[in-house]
Short mmCIF file of C-alpha atoms in Angstrom, two decimals:
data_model
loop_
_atom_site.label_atom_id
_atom_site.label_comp_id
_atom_site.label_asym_id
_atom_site.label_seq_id
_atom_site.Cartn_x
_atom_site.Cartn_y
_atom_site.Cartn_z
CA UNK A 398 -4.28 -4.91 35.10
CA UNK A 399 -4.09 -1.84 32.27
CA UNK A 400 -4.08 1.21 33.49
CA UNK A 401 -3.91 4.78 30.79
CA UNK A 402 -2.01 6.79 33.83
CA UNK A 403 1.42 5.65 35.94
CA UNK A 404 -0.74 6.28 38.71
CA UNK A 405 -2.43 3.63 38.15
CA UNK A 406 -5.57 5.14 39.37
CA UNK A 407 -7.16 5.35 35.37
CA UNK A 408 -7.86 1.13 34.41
CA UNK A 409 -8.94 0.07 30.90
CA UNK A 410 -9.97 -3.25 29.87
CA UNK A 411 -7.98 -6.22 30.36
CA UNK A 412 -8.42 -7.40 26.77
CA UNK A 413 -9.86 -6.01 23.71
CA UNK A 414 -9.91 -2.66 24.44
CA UNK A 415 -10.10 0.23 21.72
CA UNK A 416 -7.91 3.35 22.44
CA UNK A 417 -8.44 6.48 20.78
CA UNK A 418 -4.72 9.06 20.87
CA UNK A 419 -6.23 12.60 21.58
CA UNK A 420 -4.02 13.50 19.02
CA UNK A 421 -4.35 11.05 15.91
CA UNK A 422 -1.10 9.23 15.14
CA UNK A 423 0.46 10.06 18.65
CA UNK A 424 1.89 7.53 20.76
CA UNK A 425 -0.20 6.05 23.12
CA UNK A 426 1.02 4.88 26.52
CA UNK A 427 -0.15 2.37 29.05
CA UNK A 428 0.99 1.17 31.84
CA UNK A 429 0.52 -2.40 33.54
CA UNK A 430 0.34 -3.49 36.87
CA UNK A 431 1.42 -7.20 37.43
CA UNK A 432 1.77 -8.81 40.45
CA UNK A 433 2.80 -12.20 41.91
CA UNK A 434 0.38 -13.96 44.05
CA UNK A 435 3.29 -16.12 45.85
CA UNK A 436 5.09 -13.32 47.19
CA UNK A 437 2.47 -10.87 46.81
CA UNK A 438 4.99 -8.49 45.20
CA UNK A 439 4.15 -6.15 42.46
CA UNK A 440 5.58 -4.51 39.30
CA UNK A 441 4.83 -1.64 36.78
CA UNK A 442 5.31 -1.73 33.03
CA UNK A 443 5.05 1.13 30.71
CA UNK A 444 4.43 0.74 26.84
CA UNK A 445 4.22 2.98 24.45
CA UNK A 446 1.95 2.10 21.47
CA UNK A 447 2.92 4.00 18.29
CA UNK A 448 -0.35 4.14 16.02
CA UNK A 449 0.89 4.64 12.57
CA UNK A 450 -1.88 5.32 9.66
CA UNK A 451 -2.54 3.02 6.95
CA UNK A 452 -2.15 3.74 3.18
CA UNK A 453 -4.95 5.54 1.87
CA UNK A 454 -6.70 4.36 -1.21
CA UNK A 455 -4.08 4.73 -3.97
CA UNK A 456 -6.21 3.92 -7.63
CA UNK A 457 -3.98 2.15 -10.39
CA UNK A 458 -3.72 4.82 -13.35
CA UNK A 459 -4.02 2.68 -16.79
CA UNK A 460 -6.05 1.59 -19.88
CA UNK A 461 -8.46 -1.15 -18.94
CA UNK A 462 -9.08 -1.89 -22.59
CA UNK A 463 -5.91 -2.60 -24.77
CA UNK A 464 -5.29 -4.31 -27.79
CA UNK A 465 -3.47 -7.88 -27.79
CA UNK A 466 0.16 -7.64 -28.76
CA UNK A 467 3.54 -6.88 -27.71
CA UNK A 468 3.41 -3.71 -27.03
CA UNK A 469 4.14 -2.50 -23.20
CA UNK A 470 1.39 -0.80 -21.62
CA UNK A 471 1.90 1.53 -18.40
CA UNK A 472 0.31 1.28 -15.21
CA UNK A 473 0.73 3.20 -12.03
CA UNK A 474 -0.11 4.86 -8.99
CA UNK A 475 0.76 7.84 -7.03
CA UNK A 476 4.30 7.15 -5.60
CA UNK A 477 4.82 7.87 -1.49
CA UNK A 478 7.99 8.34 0.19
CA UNK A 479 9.59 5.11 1.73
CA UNK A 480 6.39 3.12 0.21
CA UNK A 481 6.80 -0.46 -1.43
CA UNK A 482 4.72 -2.06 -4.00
CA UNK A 483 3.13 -5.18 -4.40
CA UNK A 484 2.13 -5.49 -8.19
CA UNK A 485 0.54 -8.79 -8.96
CA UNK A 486 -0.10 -9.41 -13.01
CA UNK A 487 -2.55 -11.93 -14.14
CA UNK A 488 -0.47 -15.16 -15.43
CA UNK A 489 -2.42 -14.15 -19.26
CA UNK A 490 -0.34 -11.24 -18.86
CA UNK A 491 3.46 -10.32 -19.03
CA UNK A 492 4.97 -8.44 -16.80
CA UNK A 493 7.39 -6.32 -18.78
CA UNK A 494 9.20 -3.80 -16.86
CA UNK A 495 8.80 -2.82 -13.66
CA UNK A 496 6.69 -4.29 -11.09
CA UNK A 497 9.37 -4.46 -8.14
CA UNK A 498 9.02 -4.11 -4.51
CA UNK A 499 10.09 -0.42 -4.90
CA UNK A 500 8.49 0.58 -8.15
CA UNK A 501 5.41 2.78 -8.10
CA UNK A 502 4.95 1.27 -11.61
CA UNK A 503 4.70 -1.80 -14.24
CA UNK A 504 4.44 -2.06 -17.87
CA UNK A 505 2.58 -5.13 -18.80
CA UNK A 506 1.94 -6.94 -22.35
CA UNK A 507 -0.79 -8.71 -23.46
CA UNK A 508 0.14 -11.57 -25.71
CA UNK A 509 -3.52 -13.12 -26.06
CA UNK A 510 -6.72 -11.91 -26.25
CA UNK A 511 -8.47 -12.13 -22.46
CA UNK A 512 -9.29 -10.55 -19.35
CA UNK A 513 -7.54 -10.07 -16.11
CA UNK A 514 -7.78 -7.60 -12.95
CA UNK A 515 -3.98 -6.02 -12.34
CA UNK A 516 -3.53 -5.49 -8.19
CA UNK A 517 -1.41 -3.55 -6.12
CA UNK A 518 -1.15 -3.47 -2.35
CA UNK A 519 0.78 -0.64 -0.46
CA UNK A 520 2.63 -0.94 2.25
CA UNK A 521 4.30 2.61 4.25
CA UNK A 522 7.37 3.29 5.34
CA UNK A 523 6.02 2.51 8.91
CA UNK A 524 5.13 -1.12 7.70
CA UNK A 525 1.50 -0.51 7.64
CA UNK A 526 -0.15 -2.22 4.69
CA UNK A 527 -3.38 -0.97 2.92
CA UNK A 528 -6.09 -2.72 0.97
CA UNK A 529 -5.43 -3.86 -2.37
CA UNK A 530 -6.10 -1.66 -5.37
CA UNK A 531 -7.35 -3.43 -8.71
CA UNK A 532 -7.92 -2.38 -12.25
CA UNK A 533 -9.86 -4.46 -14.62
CA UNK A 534 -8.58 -4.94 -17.62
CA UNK A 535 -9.36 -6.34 -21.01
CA UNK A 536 -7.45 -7.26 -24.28
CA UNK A 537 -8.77 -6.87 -27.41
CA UNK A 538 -8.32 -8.10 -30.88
CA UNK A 539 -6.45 -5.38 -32.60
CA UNK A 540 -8.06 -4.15 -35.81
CA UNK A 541 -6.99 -5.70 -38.84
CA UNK A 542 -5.55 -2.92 -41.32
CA UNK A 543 -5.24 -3.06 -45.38
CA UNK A 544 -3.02 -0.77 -47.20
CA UNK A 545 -3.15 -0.15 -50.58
CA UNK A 546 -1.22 1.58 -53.19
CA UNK A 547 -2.43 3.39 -55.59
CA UNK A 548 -1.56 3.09 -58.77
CA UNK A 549 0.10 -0.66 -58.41
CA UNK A 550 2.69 -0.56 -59.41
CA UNK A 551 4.39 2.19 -57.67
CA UNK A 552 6.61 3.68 -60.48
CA UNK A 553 9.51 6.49 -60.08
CA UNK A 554 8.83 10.22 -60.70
CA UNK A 555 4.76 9.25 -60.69
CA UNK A 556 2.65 10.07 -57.98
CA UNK A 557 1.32 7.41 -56.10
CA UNK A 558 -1.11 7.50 -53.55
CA UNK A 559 -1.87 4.77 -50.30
CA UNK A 560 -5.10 4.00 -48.74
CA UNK A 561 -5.63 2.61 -45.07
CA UNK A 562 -9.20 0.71 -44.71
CA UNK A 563 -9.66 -1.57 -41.86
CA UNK A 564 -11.60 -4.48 -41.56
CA UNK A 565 -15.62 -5.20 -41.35
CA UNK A 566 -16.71 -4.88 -38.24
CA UNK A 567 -13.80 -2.31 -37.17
CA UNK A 568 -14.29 1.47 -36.62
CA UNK A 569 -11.40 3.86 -38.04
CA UNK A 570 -10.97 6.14 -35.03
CA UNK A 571 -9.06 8.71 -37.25
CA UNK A 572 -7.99 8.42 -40.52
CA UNK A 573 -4.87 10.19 -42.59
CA UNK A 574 -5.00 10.51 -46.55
CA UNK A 575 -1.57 10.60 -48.46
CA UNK A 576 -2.41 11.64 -51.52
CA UNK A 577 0.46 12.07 -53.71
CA UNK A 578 4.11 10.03 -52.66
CA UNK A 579 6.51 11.10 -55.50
CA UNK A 580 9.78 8.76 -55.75
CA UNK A 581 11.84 10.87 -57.68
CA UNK A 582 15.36 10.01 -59.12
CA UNK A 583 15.08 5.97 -58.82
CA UNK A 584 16.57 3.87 -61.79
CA UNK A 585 16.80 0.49 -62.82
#
């Protein structure tokens, strides 16, 4: 029998019972009363129940649409003392740096176009583990650039200008205009 006082004069349920600590996170203690019907003799047993929280909600902080290539990409969530981290990278994916048991981080490169849902699941200091986090996240073609000079050839001591245009069916989020490149002082 469970009792919630050593006087064993308070009983809670024999199994499945729900306790709630006055105080949230505070030990909890119980006490149980077991005795042996051969001799008829009894015995009390204290535990002490130490309710630890679980992780809160901890959202991974990253770009859910990149562009395919080699270049590393950051991802991360708030770091907590003592914490580990369970990153999990979809196999299209390459996990670059990072990414370890105690790293509040990855950096992650997409090779191939394709779509994938980076995880993490949290686990405290105290052992408690929390619900996984995910981040969708998509990979792109990258747009195709063409650079020109202008004039071809490019000649010293004459101004020469180059021109960035991308590719039907791409949009040139910001543009820069060199004008004039002067080359001077080069001889055959």
């Amino acid at each position: 029998d469970w009792f919630s006082d050593g006087g064993l004069t308070v009983p809670v349920a024999s199994t499945n019972f729900t306790l709630t600590p006055v105080t949230p996170y505070a030990p909890v203690t119980l006490f149980a009363r077991v005795s042996d019907d051969g001799t008829g003799c009894i015995n009390i047993a204290q535990v002490v129940l130490q309710l630890n929280p679980l992780p809160a909600a901890n959202p991974i902080i990253g770009a859910t649409s990149v562009c395919a290539s080699s270049i590393a990409i950051l991802y991360q969530v708030t770091p907590h003392a003592g914490a580990s981290y369970n990153w999990v990278v979809p196999p299209a994916f390459v996990k670059f740096g990072g990414g370890n048991p105690s790293d509040f981080f990855v950096l992650v490169q997409f090779p191939a176009l394709g779509s994938g849902t980076i995880t993490m699941t949290e686990t405290t200091a105290l052992g408690c583990v929390g619900t996984v986090n995910s981040l969708p996240v998509t990979a792109d073609p990258a747009p195709v650039l063409n650079p020109a000079l202008s004039p071809a050839p490019v000649c010293s001591g004459v101004p020469s200008g180059v021109t960035l245009s991308v590719a039907a069916g791409s949009t040139l989020a910001s543009s820069y205009n060199i004008n004039s490149i002067l080359f001077p002082g080069l001889t055959a």
